[in-house]
mmCIF file of C-alpha atoms in Angstrom:
data_model
loop_
_atom_site.group_PDB
_atom_site.id
_atom_site.type_symbol
_atom_site.label_atom_id
_atom_site.label_comp_id
_atom_site.label_asym_id
_atom_site.label_seq_id
_atom_site.Cartn_x
_atom_site.Cartn_y
_atom_site.Cartn_z
ATOM 1 C CA MET A 1 -14.950 -4.704 24.072
ATOM 2 C CA ALA A 2 -11.389 -5.268 22.934
ATOM 3 C CA LEU A 3 -10.293 -5.311 19.337
ATOM 4 C CA ARG A 4 -8.894 -8.713 18.444
ATOM 5 C CA LEU A 5 -6.085 -8.469 15.921
ATOM 6 C CA THR A 6 -5.435 -11.492 13.736
ATOM 7 C CA PRO A 7 -2.945 -12.099 10.943
ATOM 8 C CA PRO A 8 -4.374 -11.140 7.544
ATOM 9 C CA THR A 9 -5.143 -13.736 4.910
ATOM 10 C CA LYS A 10 -2.424 -14.552 2.399
ATOM 11 C CA ASN A 11 -4.260 -12.810 -0.440
ATOM 12 C CA ILE A 12 -4.621 -9.559 1.515
ATOM 13 C CA PHE A 13 -0.981 -9.738 2.570
ATOM 14 C CA TYR A 14 0.238 -10.329 -1.000
ATOM 15 C CA LEU A 15 -1.994 -7.583 -2.435
ATOM 16 C CA SER A 16 -0.866 -5.115 0.226
ATOM 17 C CA THR A 17 2.787 -5.997 -0.349
ATOM 18 C CA LEU A 18 2.363 -5.600 -4.104
ATOM 19 C CA CYS A 19 0.799 -2.146 -3.619
ATOM 20 C CA ALA A 20 3.663 -1.139 -1.326
ATOM 21 C CA ILE A 21 6.255 -2.259 -3.889
ATOM 22 C CA VAL A 22 4.460 -0.351 -6.664
ATOM 23 C CA ALA A 23 4.362 2.746 -4.431
ATOM 24 C CA PHE A 24 8.087 2.444 -3.714
ATOM 25 C CA VAL A 25 8.952 2.053 -7.416
ATOM 26 C CA LEU A 26 6.781 5.045 -8.344
ATOM 27 C CA TYR A 27 8.458 7.082 -5.616
ATOM 28 C CA LEU A 28 11.924 6.174 -6.881
ATOM 29 C CA LEU A 29 10.955 6.972 -10.471
ATOM 30 C CA GLY A 30 9.699 10.385 -9.372
ATOM 31 C CA VAL A 31 12.703 11.211 -7.204
ATOM 32 C CA LEU A 32 15.256 10.097 -9.776
ATOM 33 C CA GLY A 33 13.460 11.997 -12.535
ATOM 34 C CA VAL A 34 12.993 8.975 -14.776
ATOM 35 C CA VAL A 35 9.350 9.867 -15.368
ATOM 36 C CA GLY A 36 8.572 13.335 -16.659
ATOM 37 C CA ALA A 37 6.895 16.059 -14.638
ATOM 38 C CA GLU A 38 3.589 15.638 -16.499
ATOM 39 C CA ILE A 39 2.834 12.543 -14.389
ATOM 40 C CA PRO A 40 2.552 13.292 -10.644
ATOM 41 C CA THR A 41 4.376 10.127 -9.560
ATOM 42 C CA LEU A 42 5.005 11.264 -5.988
ATOM 43 C CA ALA A 43 1.315 11.925 -5.365
ATOM 44 C CA VAL A 44 0.316 8.636 -6.979
ATOM 45 C CA ALA A 45 2.989 6.810 -4.970
ATOM 46 C CA PHE A 46 1.626 8.326 -1.762
ATOM 47 C CA TRP A 47 -1.933 7.204 -2.467
ATOM 48 C CA VAL A 48 -0.862 3.723 -3.557
ATOM 49 C CA GLY A 49 1.104 3.484 -0.311
ATOM 50 C CA MET A 50 -1.968 4.563 1.642
ATOM 51 C CA LEU A 51 -3.968 1.891 -0.188
ATOM 52 C CA ALA A 52 -1.397 -0.724 0.851
ATOM 53 C CA TRP A 53 -1.539 0.456 4.465
ATOM 54 C CA GLY A 54 -5.355 0.481 4.443
ATOM 55 C CA LEU A 55 -5.536 -3.021 3.012
ATOM 56 C CA MET A 56 -3.146 -4.378 5.620
ATOM 57 C CA THR A 57 -4.973 -2.582 8.433
ATOM 58 C CA ALA A 58 -8.339 -3.889 7.274
ATOM 59 C CA GLY A 59 -6.909 -7.378 6.883
ATOM 60 C CA VAL A 60 -5.578 -7.355 10.443
ATOM 61 C CA ALA A 61 -8.644 -5.784 12.052
ATOM 62 C CA LEU A 62 -11.453 -7.474 10.118
ATOM 63 C CA LYS A 63 -10.342 -11.065 9.497
ATOM 64 C CA GLY A 64 -12.257 -12.545 12.422
ATOM 65 C CA VAL A 65 -15.412 -10.468 11.854
#
Protein backbone atom coordinates (compact mmCIF):
# COMPACT_ATOMS: atom_id res chain seq x y z
CA MET A 1 0.00 0.00 0.00
CA ALA A 2 1.64 3.20 -1.17
CA LEU A 3 1.03 6.58 0.36
CA ARG A 4 -0.50 8.91 -2.19
CA LEU A 5 0.63 12.49 -1.71
CA THR A 6 -1.65 15.23 -2.98
CA PRO A 7 -1.38 19.00 -2.85
CA PRO A 8 -2.99 20.43 0.29
CA THR A 9 -6.13 22.52 0.13
CA LYS A 10 -5.73 26.28 -0.13
CA ASN A 11 -6.92 26.85 3.43
CA ILE A 12 -4.38 24.41 4.89
CA PHE A 13 -1.63 25.93 2.76
CA TYR A 14 -2.50 29.50 3.83
CA LEU A 15 -2.80 28.54 7.51
CA SER A 16 0.51 26.68 7.42
CA THR A 17 2.22 29.59 5.67
CA LEU A 18 0.80 32.04 8.21
CA CYS A 19 2.11 29.90 11.09
CA ALA A 20 5.54 29.73 9.46
CA ILE A 21 5.64 33.52 9.04
CA VAL A 22 4.61 34.03 12.68
CA ALA A 23 7.33 31.58 13.77
CA PHE A 24 9.93 33.44 11.70
CA VAL A 25 8.91 36.83 13.13
CA LEU A 26 8.99 35.48 16.69
CA TYR A 27 12.43 34.01 16.03
CA LEU A 28 13.74 37.33 14.72
CA LEU A 29 12.26 39.22 17.67
CA GLY A 30 13.98 36.82 20.06
CA VAL A 31 17.34 36.88 18.31
CA LEU A 32 17.42 40.65 17.92
CA GLY A 33 16.39 41.15 21.54
CA VAL A 34 13.33 43.24 20.73
CA VAL A 35 11.20 41.20 23.13
CA GLY A 36 12.39 40.88 26.71
CA ALA A 37 13.73 37.69 28.25
CA GLU A 38 10.53 37.12 30.25
CA ILE A 39 8.83 35.79 27.09
CA PRO A 40 10.50 32.65 25.68
CA THR A 41 10.13 33.71 22.04
CA LEU A 42 12.59 31.17 20.66
CA ALA A 43 10.74 28.25 22.23
CA VAL A 44 7.38 29.60 21.09
CA ALA A 45 8.78 30.19 17.59
CA PHE A 46 9.99 26.59 17.47
CA TRP A 47 6.60 25.16 18.41
CA VAL A 48 4.72 27.45 16.03
CA GLY A 49 7.10 26.31 13.30
CA MET A 50 6.42 22.68 14.20
CA LEU A 51 2.69 23.43 14.02
CA ALA A 52 3.17 24.86 10.52
CA TRP A 53 5.15 21.80 9.45
CA GLY A 54 2.57 19.43 10.96
CA LEU A 55 -0.31 21.20 9.24
CA MET A 56 1.42 21.06 5.87
CA THR A 57 2.35 17.40 6.34
CA ALA A 58 -1.19 16.48 7.33
CA GLY A 59 -2.57 18.47 4.42
CA VAL A 60 -0.34 16.63 1.95
CA ALA A 61 -0.83 13.16 3.41
CA LEU A 62 -4.53 13.25 4.32
CA LYS A 63 -6.28 15.24 1.58
CA GLY A 64 -7.44 12.20 -0.38
CA VAL A 65 -8.48 10.18 2.69
